[in-house]
mmCIF file of C-alpha atoms and ligand atoms in Angstrom:
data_model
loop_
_atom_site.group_PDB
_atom_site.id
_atom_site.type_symbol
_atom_site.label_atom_id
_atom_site.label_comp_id
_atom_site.label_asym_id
_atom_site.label_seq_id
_atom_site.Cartn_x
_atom_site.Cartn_y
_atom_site.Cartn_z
ATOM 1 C CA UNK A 1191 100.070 -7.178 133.632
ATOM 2 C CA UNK A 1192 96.692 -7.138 131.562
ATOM 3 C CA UNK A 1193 94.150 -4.653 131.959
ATOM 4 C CA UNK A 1194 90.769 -5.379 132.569
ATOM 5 C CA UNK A 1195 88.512 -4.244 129.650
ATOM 6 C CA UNK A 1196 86.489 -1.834 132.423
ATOM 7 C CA UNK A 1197 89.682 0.090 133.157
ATOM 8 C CA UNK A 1198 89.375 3.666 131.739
ATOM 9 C CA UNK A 1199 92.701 4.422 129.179
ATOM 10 C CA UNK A 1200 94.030 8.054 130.038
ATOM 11 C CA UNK A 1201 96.298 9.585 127.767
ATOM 12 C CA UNK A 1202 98.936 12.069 129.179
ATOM 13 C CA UNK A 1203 99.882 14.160 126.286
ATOM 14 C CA UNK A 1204 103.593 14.946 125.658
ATOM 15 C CA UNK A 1205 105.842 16.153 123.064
ATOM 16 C CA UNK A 1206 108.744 14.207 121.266
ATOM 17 C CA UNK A 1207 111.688 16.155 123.718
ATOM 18 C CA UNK A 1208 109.637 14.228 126.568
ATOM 19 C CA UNK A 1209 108.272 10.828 125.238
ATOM 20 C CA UNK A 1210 108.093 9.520 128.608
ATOM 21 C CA UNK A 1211 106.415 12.608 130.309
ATOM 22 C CA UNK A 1212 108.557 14.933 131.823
ATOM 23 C CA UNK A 1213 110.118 13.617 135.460
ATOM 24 C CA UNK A 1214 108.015 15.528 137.635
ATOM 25 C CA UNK A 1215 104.518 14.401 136.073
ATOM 26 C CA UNK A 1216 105.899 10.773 135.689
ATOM 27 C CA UNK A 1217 104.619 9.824 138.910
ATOM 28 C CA UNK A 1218 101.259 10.224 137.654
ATOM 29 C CA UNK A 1219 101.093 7.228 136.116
ATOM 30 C CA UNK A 1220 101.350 4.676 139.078
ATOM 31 C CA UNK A 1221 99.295 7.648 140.721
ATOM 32 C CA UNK A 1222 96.814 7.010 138.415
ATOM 33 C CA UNK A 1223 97.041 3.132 138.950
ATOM 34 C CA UNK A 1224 96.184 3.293 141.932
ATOM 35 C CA UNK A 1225 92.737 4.879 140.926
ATOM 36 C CA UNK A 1226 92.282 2.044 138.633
ATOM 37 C CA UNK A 1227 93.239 4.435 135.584
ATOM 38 C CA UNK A 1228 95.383 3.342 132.825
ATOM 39 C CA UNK A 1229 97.536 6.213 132.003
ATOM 40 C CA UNK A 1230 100.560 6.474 129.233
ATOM 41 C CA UNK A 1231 102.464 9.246 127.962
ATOM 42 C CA UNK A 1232 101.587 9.853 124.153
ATOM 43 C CA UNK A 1233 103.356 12.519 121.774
ATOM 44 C CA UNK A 1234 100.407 15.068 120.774
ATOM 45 C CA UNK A 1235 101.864 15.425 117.112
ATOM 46 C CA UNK A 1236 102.576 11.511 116.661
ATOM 47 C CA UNK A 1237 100.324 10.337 113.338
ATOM 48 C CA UNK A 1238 100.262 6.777 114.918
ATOM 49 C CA UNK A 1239 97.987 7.560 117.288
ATOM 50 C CA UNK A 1240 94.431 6.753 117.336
ATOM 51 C CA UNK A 1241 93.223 9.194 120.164
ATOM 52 C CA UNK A 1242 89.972 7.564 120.073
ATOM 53 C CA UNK A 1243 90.878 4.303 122.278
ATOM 54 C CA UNK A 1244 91.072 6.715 125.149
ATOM 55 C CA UNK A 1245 88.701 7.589 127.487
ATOM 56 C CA UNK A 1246 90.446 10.836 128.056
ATOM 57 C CA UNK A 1247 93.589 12.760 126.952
ATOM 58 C CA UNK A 1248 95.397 15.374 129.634
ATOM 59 C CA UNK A 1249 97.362 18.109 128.096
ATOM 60 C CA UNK A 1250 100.745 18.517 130.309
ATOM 61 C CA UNK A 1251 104.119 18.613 128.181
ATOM 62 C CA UNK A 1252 103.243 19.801 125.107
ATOM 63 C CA UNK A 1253 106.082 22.697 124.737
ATOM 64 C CA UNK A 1254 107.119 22.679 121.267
ATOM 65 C CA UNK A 1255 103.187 23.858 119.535
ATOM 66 C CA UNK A 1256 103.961 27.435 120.206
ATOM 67 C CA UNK A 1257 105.414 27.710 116.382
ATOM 68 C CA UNK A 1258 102.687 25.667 115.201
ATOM 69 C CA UNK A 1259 99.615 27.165 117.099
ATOM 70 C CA UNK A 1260 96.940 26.449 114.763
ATOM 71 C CA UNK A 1261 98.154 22.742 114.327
ATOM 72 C CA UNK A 1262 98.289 22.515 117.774
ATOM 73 C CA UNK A 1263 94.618 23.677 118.223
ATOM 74 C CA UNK A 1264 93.469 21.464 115.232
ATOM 75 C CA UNK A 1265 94.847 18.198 116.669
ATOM 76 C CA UNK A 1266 92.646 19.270 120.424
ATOM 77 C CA UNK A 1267 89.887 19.657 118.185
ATOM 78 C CA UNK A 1268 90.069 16.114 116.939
ATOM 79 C CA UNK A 1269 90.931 14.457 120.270
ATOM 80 C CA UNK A 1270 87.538 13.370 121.125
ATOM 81 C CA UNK A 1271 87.722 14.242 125.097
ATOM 82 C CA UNK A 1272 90.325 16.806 125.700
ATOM 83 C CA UNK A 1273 91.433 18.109 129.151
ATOM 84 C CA UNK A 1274 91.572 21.112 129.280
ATOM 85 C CA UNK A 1275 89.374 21.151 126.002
ATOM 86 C CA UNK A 1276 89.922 23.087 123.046
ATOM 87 C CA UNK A 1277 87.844 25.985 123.282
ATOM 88 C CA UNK A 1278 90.158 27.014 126.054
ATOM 89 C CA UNK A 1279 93.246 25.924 124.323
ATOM 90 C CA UNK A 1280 92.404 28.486 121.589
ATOM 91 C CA UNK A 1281 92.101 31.035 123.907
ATOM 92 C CA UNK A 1282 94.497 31.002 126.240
ATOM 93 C CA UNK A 1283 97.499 30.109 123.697
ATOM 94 C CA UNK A 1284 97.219 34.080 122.775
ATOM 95 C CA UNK A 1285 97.934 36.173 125.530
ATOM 96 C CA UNK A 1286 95.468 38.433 123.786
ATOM 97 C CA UNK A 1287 93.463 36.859 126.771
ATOM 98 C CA UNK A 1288 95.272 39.551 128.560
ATOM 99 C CA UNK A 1289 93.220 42.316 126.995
ATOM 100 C CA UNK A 1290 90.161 40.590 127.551
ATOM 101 C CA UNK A 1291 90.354 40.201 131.176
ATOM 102 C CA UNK A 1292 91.630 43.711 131.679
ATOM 103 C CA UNK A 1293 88.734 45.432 129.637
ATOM 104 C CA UNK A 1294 86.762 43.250 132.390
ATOM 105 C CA UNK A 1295 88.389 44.913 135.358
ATOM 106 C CA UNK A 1296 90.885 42.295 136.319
ATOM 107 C CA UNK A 1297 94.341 43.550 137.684
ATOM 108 C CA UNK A 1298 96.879 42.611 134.831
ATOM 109 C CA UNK A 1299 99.966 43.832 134.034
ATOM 110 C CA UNK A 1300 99.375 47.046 132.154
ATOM 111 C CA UNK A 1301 100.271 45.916 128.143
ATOM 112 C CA UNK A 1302 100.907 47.849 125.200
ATOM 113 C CA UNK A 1303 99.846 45.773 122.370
ATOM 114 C CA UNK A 1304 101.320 46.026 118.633
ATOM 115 C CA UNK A 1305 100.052 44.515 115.799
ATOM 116 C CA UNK A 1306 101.651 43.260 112.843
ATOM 117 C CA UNK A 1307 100.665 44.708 109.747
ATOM 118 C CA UNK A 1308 100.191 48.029 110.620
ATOM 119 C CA UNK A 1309 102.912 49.448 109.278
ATOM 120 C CA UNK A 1310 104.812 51.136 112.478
ATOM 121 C CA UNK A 1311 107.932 52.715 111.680
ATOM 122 C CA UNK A 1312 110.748 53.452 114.116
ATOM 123 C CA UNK A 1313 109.489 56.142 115.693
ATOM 124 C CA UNK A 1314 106.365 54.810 116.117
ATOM 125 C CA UNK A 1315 107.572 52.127 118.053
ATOM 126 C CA UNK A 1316 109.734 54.981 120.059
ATOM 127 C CA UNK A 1317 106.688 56.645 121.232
ATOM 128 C CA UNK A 1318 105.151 53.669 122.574
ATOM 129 C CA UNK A 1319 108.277 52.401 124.894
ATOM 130 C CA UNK A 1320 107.677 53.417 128.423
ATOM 131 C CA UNK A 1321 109.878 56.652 128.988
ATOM 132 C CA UNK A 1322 111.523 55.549 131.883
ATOM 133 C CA UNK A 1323 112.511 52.683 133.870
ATOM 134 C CA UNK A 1324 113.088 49.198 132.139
ATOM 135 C CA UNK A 1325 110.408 47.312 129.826
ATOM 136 C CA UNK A 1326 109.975 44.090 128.262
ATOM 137 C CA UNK A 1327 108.915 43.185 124.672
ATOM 138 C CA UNK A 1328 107.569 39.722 123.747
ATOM 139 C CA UNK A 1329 105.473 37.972 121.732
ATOM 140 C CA UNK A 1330 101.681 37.560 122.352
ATOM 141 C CA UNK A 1331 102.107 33.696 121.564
ATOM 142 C CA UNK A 1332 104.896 31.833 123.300
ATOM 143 C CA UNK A 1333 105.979 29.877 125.913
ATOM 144 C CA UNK A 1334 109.128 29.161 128.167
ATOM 145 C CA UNK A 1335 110.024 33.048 127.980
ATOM 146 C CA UNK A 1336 111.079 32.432 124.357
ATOM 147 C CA UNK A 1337 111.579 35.903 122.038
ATOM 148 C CA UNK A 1338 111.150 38.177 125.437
ATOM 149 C CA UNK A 1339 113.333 40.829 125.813
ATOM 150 C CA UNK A 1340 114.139 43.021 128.579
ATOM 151 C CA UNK A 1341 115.529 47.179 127.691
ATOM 152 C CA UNK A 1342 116.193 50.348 129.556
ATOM 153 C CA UNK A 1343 114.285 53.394 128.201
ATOM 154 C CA UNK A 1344 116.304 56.015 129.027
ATOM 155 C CA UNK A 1345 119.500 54.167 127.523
ATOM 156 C CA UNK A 1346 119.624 55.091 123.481
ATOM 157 C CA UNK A 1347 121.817 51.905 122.547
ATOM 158 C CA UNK A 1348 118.634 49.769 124.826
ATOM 159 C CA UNK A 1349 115.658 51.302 123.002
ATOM 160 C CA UNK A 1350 117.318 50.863 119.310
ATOM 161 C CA UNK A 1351 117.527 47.123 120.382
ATOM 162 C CA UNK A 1352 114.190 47.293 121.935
ATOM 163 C CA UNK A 1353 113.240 48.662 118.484
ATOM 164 C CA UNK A 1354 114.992 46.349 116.372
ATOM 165 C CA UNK A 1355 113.447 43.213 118.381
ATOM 166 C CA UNK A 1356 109.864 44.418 118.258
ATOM 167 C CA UNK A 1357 110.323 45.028 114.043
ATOM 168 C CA UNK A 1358 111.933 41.751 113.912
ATOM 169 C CA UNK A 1359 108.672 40.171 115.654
ATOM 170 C CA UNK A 1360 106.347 42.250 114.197
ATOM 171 C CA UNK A 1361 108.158 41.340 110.941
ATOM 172 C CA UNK A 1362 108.016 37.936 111.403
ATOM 173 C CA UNK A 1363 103.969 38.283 111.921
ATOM 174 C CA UNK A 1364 104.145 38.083 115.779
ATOM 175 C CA UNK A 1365 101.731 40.357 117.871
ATOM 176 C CA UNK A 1366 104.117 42.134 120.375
ATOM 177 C CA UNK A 1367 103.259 43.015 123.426
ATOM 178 C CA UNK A 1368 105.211 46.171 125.296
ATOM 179 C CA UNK A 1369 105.402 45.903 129.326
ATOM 180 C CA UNK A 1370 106.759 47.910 131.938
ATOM 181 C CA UNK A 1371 109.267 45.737 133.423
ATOM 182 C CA UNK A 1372 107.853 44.765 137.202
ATOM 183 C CA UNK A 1373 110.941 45.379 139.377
ATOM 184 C CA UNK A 1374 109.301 43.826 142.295
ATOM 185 C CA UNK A 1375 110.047 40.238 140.117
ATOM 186 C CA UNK A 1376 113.797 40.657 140.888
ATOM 187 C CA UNK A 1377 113.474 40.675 145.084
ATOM 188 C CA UNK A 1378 110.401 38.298 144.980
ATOM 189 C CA UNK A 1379 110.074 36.685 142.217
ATOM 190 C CA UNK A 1380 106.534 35.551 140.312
ATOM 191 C CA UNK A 1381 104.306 33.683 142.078
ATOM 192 C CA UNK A 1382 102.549 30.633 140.280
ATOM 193 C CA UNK A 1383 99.147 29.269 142.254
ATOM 194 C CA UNK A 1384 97.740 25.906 140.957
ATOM 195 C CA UNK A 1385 94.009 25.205 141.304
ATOM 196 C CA UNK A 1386 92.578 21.629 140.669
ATOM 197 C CA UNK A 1387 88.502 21.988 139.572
ATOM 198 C CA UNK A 1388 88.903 25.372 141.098
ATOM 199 C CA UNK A 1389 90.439 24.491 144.555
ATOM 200 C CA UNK A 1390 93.696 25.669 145.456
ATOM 201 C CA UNK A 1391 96.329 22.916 145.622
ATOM 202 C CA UNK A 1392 99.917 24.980 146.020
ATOM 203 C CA UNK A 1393 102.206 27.236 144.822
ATOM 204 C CA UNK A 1394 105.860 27.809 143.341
ATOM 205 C CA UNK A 1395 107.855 30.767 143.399
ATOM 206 C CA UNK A 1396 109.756 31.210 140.327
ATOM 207 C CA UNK A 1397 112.904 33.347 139.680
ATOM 208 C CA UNK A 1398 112.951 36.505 137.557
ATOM 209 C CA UNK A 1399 113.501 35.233 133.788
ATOM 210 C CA UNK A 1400 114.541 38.379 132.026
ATOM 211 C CA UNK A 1401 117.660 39.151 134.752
ATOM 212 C CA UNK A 1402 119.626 40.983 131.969
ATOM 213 C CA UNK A 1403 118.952 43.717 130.045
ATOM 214 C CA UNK A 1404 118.924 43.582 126.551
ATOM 215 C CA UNK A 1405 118.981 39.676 126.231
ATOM 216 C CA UNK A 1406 116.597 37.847 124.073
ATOM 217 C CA UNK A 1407 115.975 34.411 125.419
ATOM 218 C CA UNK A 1408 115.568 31.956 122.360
ATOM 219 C CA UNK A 1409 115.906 28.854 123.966
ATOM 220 C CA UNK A 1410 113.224 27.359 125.920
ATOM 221 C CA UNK A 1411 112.898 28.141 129.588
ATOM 222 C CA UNK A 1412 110.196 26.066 130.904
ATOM 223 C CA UNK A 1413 112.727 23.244 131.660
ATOM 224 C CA UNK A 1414 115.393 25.136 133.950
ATOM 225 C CA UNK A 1415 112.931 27.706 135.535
ATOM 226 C CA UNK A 1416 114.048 27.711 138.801
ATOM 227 C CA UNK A 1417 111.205 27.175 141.748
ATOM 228 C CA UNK A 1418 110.464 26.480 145.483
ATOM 229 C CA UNK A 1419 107.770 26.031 147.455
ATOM 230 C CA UNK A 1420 105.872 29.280 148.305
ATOM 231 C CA UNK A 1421 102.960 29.695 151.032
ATOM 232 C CA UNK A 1422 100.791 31.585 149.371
ATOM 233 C CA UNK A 1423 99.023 34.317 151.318
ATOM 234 C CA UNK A 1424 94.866 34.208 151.656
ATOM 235 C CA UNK A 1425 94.582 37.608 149.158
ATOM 236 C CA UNK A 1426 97.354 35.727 146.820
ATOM 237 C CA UNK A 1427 94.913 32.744 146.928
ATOM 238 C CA UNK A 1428 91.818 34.856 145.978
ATOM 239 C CA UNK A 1429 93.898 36.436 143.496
ATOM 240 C CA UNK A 1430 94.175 34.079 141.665
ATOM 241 C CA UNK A 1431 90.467 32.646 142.172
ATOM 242 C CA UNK A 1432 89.404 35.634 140.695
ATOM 243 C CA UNK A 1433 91.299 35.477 137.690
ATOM 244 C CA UNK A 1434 89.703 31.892 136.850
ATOM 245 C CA UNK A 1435 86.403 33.493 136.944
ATOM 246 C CA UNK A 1436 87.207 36.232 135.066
ATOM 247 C CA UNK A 1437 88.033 33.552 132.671
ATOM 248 C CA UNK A 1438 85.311 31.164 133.211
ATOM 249 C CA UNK A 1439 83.025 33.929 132.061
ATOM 250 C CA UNK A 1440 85.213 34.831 129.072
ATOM 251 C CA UNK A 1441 86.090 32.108 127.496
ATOM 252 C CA UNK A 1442 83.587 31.228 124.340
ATOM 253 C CA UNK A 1443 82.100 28.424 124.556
ATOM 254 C CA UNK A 1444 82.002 28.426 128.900
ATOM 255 C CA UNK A 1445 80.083 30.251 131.255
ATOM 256 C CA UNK A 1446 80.295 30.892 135.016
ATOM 257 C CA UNK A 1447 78.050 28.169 135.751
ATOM 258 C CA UNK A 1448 80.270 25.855 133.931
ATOM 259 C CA UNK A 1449 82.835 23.145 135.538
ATOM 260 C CA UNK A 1450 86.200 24.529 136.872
ATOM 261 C CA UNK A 1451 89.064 23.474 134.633
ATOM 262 C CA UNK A 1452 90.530 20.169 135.757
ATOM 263 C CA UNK A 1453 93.784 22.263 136.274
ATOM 264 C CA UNK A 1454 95.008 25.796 136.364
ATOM 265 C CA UNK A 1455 98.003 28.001 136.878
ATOM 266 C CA UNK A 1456 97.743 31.353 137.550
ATOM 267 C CA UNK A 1457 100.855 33.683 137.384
ATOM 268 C CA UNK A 1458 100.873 36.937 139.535
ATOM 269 C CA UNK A 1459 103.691 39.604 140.023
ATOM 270 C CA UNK A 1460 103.729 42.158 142.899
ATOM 271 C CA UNK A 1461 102.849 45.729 141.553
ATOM 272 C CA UNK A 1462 104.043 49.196 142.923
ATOM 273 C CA UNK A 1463 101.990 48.631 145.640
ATOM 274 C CA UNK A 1464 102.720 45.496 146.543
ATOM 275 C CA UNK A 1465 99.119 43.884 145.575
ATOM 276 C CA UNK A 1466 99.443 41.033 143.158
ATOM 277 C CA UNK A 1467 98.634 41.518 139.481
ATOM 278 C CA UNK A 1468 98.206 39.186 136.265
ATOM 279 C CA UNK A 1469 101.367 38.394 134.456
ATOM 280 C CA UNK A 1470 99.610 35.108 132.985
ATOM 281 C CA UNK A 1471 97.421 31.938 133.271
ATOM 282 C CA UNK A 1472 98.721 29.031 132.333
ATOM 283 C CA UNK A 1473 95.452 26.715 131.073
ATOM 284 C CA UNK A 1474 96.826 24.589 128.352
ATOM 285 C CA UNK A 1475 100.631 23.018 129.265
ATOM 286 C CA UNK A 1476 101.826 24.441 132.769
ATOM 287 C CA UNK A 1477 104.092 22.686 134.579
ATOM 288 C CA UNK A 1478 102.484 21.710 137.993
ATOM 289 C CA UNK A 1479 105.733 20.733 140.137
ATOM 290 C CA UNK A 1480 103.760 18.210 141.500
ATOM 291 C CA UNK A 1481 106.720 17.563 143.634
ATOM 292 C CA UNK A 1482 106.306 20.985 145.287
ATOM 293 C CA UNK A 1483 103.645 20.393 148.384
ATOM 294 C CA UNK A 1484 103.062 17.543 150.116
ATOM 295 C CA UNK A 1485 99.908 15.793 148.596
ATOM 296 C CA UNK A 1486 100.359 17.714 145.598
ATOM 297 C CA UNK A 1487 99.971 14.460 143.230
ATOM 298 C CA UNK A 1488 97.077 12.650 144.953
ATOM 299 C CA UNK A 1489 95.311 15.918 144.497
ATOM 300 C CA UNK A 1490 95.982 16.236 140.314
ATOM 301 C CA UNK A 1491 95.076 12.357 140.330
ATOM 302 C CA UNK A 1492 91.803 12.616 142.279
ATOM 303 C CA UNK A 1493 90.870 15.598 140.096
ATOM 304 C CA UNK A 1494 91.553 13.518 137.269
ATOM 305 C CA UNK A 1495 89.711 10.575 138.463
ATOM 306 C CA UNK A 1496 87.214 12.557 139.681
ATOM 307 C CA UNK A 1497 87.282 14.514 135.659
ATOM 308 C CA UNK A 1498 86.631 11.184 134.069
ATOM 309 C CA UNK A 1499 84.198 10.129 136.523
ATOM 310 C CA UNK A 1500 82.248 13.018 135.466
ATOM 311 C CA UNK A 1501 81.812 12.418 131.736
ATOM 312 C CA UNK A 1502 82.396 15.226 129.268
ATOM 313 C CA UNK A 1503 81.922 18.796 129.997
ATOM 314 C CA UNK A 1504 78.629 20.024 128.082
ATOM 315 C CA UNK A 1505 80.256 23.832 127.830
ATOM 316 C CA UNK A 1506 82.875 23.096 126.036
ATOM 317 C CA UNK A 1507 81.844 23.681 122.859
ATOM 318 C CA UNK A 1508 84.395 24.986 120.542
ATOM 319 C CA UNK A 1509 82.618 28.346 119.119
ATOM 320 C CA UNK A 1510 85.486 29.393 116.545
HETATM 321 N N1 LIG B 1947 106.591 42.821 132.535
HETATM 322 C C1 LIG B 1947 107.462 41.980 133.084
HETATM 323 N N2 LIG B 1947 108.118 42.326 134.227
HETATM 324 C C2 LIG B 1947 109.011 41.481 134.798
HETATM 325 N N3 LIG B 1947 109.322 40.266 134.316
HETATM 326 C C3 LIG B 1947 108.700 39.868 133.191
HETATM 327 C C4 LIG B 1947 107.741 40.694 132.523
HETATM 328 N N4 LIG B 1947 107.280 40.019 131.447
HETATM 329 C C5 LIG B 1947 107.926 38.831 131.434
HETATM 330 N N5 LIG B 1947 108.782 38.731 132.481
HETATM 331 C C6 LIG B 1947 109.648 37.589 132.817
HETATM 332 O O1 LIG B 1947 109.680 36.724 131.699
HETATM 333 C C7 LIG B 1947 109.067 35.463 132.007
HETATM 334 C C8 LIG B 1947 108.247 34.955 130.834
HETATM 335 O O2 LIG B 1947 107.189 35.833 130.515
HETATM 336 P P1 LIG B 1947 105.688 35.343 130.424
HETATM 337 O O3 LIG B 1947 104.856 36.512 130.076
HETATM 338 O O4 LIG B 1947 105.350 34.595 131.669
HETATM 339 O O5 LIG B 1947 105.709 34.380 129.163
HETATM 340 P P2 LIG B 1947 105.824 32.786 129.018
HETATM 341 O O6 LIG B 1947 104.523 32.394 128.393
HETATM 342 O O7 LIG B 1947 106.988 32.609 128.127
HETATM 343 O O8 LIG B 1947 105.990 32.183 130.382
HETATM 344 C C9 LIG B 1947 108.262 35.735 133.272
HETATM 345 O O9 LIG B 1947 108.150 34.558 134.035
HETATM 346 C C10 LIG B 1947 109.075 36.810 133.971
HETATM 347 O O10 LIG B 1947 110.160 36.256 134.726
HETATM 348 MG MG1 LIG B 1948 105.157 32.612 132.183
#
């Protein structure tokens, strides 16, 4: 089959562990097709590849740039019409987004930070575990769970291996960041809401990662998560609507009159209370499950489509 020289090129990015996309965002391709879109998976960190014979490039299964951060955000830079671009890449590969939205009011989950560099000795680390209950330590950049940690504080042998992790990350020039571990995520779960240009498409629920206590996972998650299909409620909707405007409004280089990211996952946990709180937004490679929800895939394609259709965003400049 030849293309017709009109037909837009699409690039689906990927990473060499998925060459041919991973299975569930496969289907996008004759999805695309069918919108007169020529889409193929390419491998982000492939030197072959001359990213300027596309009309567009889609981030989706990009999960081995968490080591190589600033590489990763180099390459967005040079793609010359990146979705999502790379002033957002930059910012939300560093949960450090965290503490930006929560100075701004949003409902996250509450987040001691530690810094590398700084010198903290044992004890210092001691006083800022949570005295009671079970807490998590992880790195501020990572993906697929990788280097979190669950640890009960009032168990001795738990905090010294609490301790030992966060040195070893901290060590190792990692930002930490110290949670409270949400029990509710063991009964329900985390729920992940995707948004297409702002609209709601569906929602997963996703099983509690960090079952065990004291186990580090160091292989990556994002493959075997496990998921269904979740109804979100109207308030878990919002939620999450919320949080992308937070964002809109933080993110340099955007504003809130600016265009709705192509795609979006937000990830909330119940709190105490019940209500839903941040535990993450997922703006740069989150899996979709486009299988979940009927109509889930014609949705990401229109979107897409309707992306390209649309030329390049003017607010996304990259500022840094
Ligand atoms: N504070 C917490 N309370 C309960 N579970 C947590 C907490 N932090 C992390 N987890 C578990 O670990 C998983 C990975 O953590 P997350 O912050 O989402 O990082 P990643 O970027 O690796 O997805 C979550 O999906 C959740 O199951
Ligand atoms: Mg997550």
């Amino acid at each position: 089959m030849t293309t017709p020289p009109s037909t837009p090129r699409l690039a689906l990015v990927t990473c060499a562990d998925f060459p041919e996309l991973h299975p569930e965002d496969a289907p996008l391709i004759p999805a695309l097709a069918e919108r007169d879109i020529a889409a193929e998976a390419v491998i982000w960190d492939d030197e072959q590849v001359d990213w300027s014979v596309y009309d567009m490039a889609v981030i989706r299964s990009t999960w081995d740039y968490s080591s190589r951060r600033l590489q990763f955000i180099e390459w967005a830079r040079s793609v010359p019409r990146l979705v999502n671009p790379p002033n957002v890449v930059r910012w939300n590969s560093d949960k450090h987004y965290l503490q930006a939205l929560e100075d701004h009011g949003l409902a996250v989950v509450q987040t001691t930070w530690l810094e590398p560099g700084r010198g903290y000795d044992k004890r210092a680390l001691h006083n800022r575990f949570p005295a009671r209950e079970d807490f998590v330590i992880k790195p501020a950049i990572s993906a697929g769970s990788v280097g979190a940690g669950r640890y009960t504080a009032t168990d001795a042998n738990s905090r010294r291996y609490a301790i030992e992790h966060a040195m070893r990350l901290l060590a190792e020039g990692h930002s930490v960041m110290v949670q409270r571990y949400m029990p509710k995520v063991d009964l329900h779960g985390e729920i992940a809401l995707v948004y297409f240009h702002g609209t709601y498409s569906h929602a997963m629920k996703k099983e509690a990662a960090l079952t065990d206590v004291g186990e580090v996972a160091v292989q990556d998650g994002a493959d075997v998560e496990t998921v269904e299909r979740y109804k979100a409620t109207p308030a878990e909707i919002e939620a999450g609507q919320a949080a992308l405007a937070f964002a809109r409004a933080r993110i340099p280089g955007r504003s809130l009159s600016s265009r709705p990211l192509a795609y979006a996952r937000v990830d909330m946990v119940p709190a105490g209370d019940g209500e839903p709180v941040l535990m993450e937004m997922e703006l740069v490679d989150p899996r979709l499950h486009l299988s979940v929800g009927r109509r889930s895939l014609d949705r990401f394609a229109d979107s897409l489509a309707a992306e390209l259709r649309m030329g390049p965003d003017a607010a996304n400049i990259d500022l840094a």
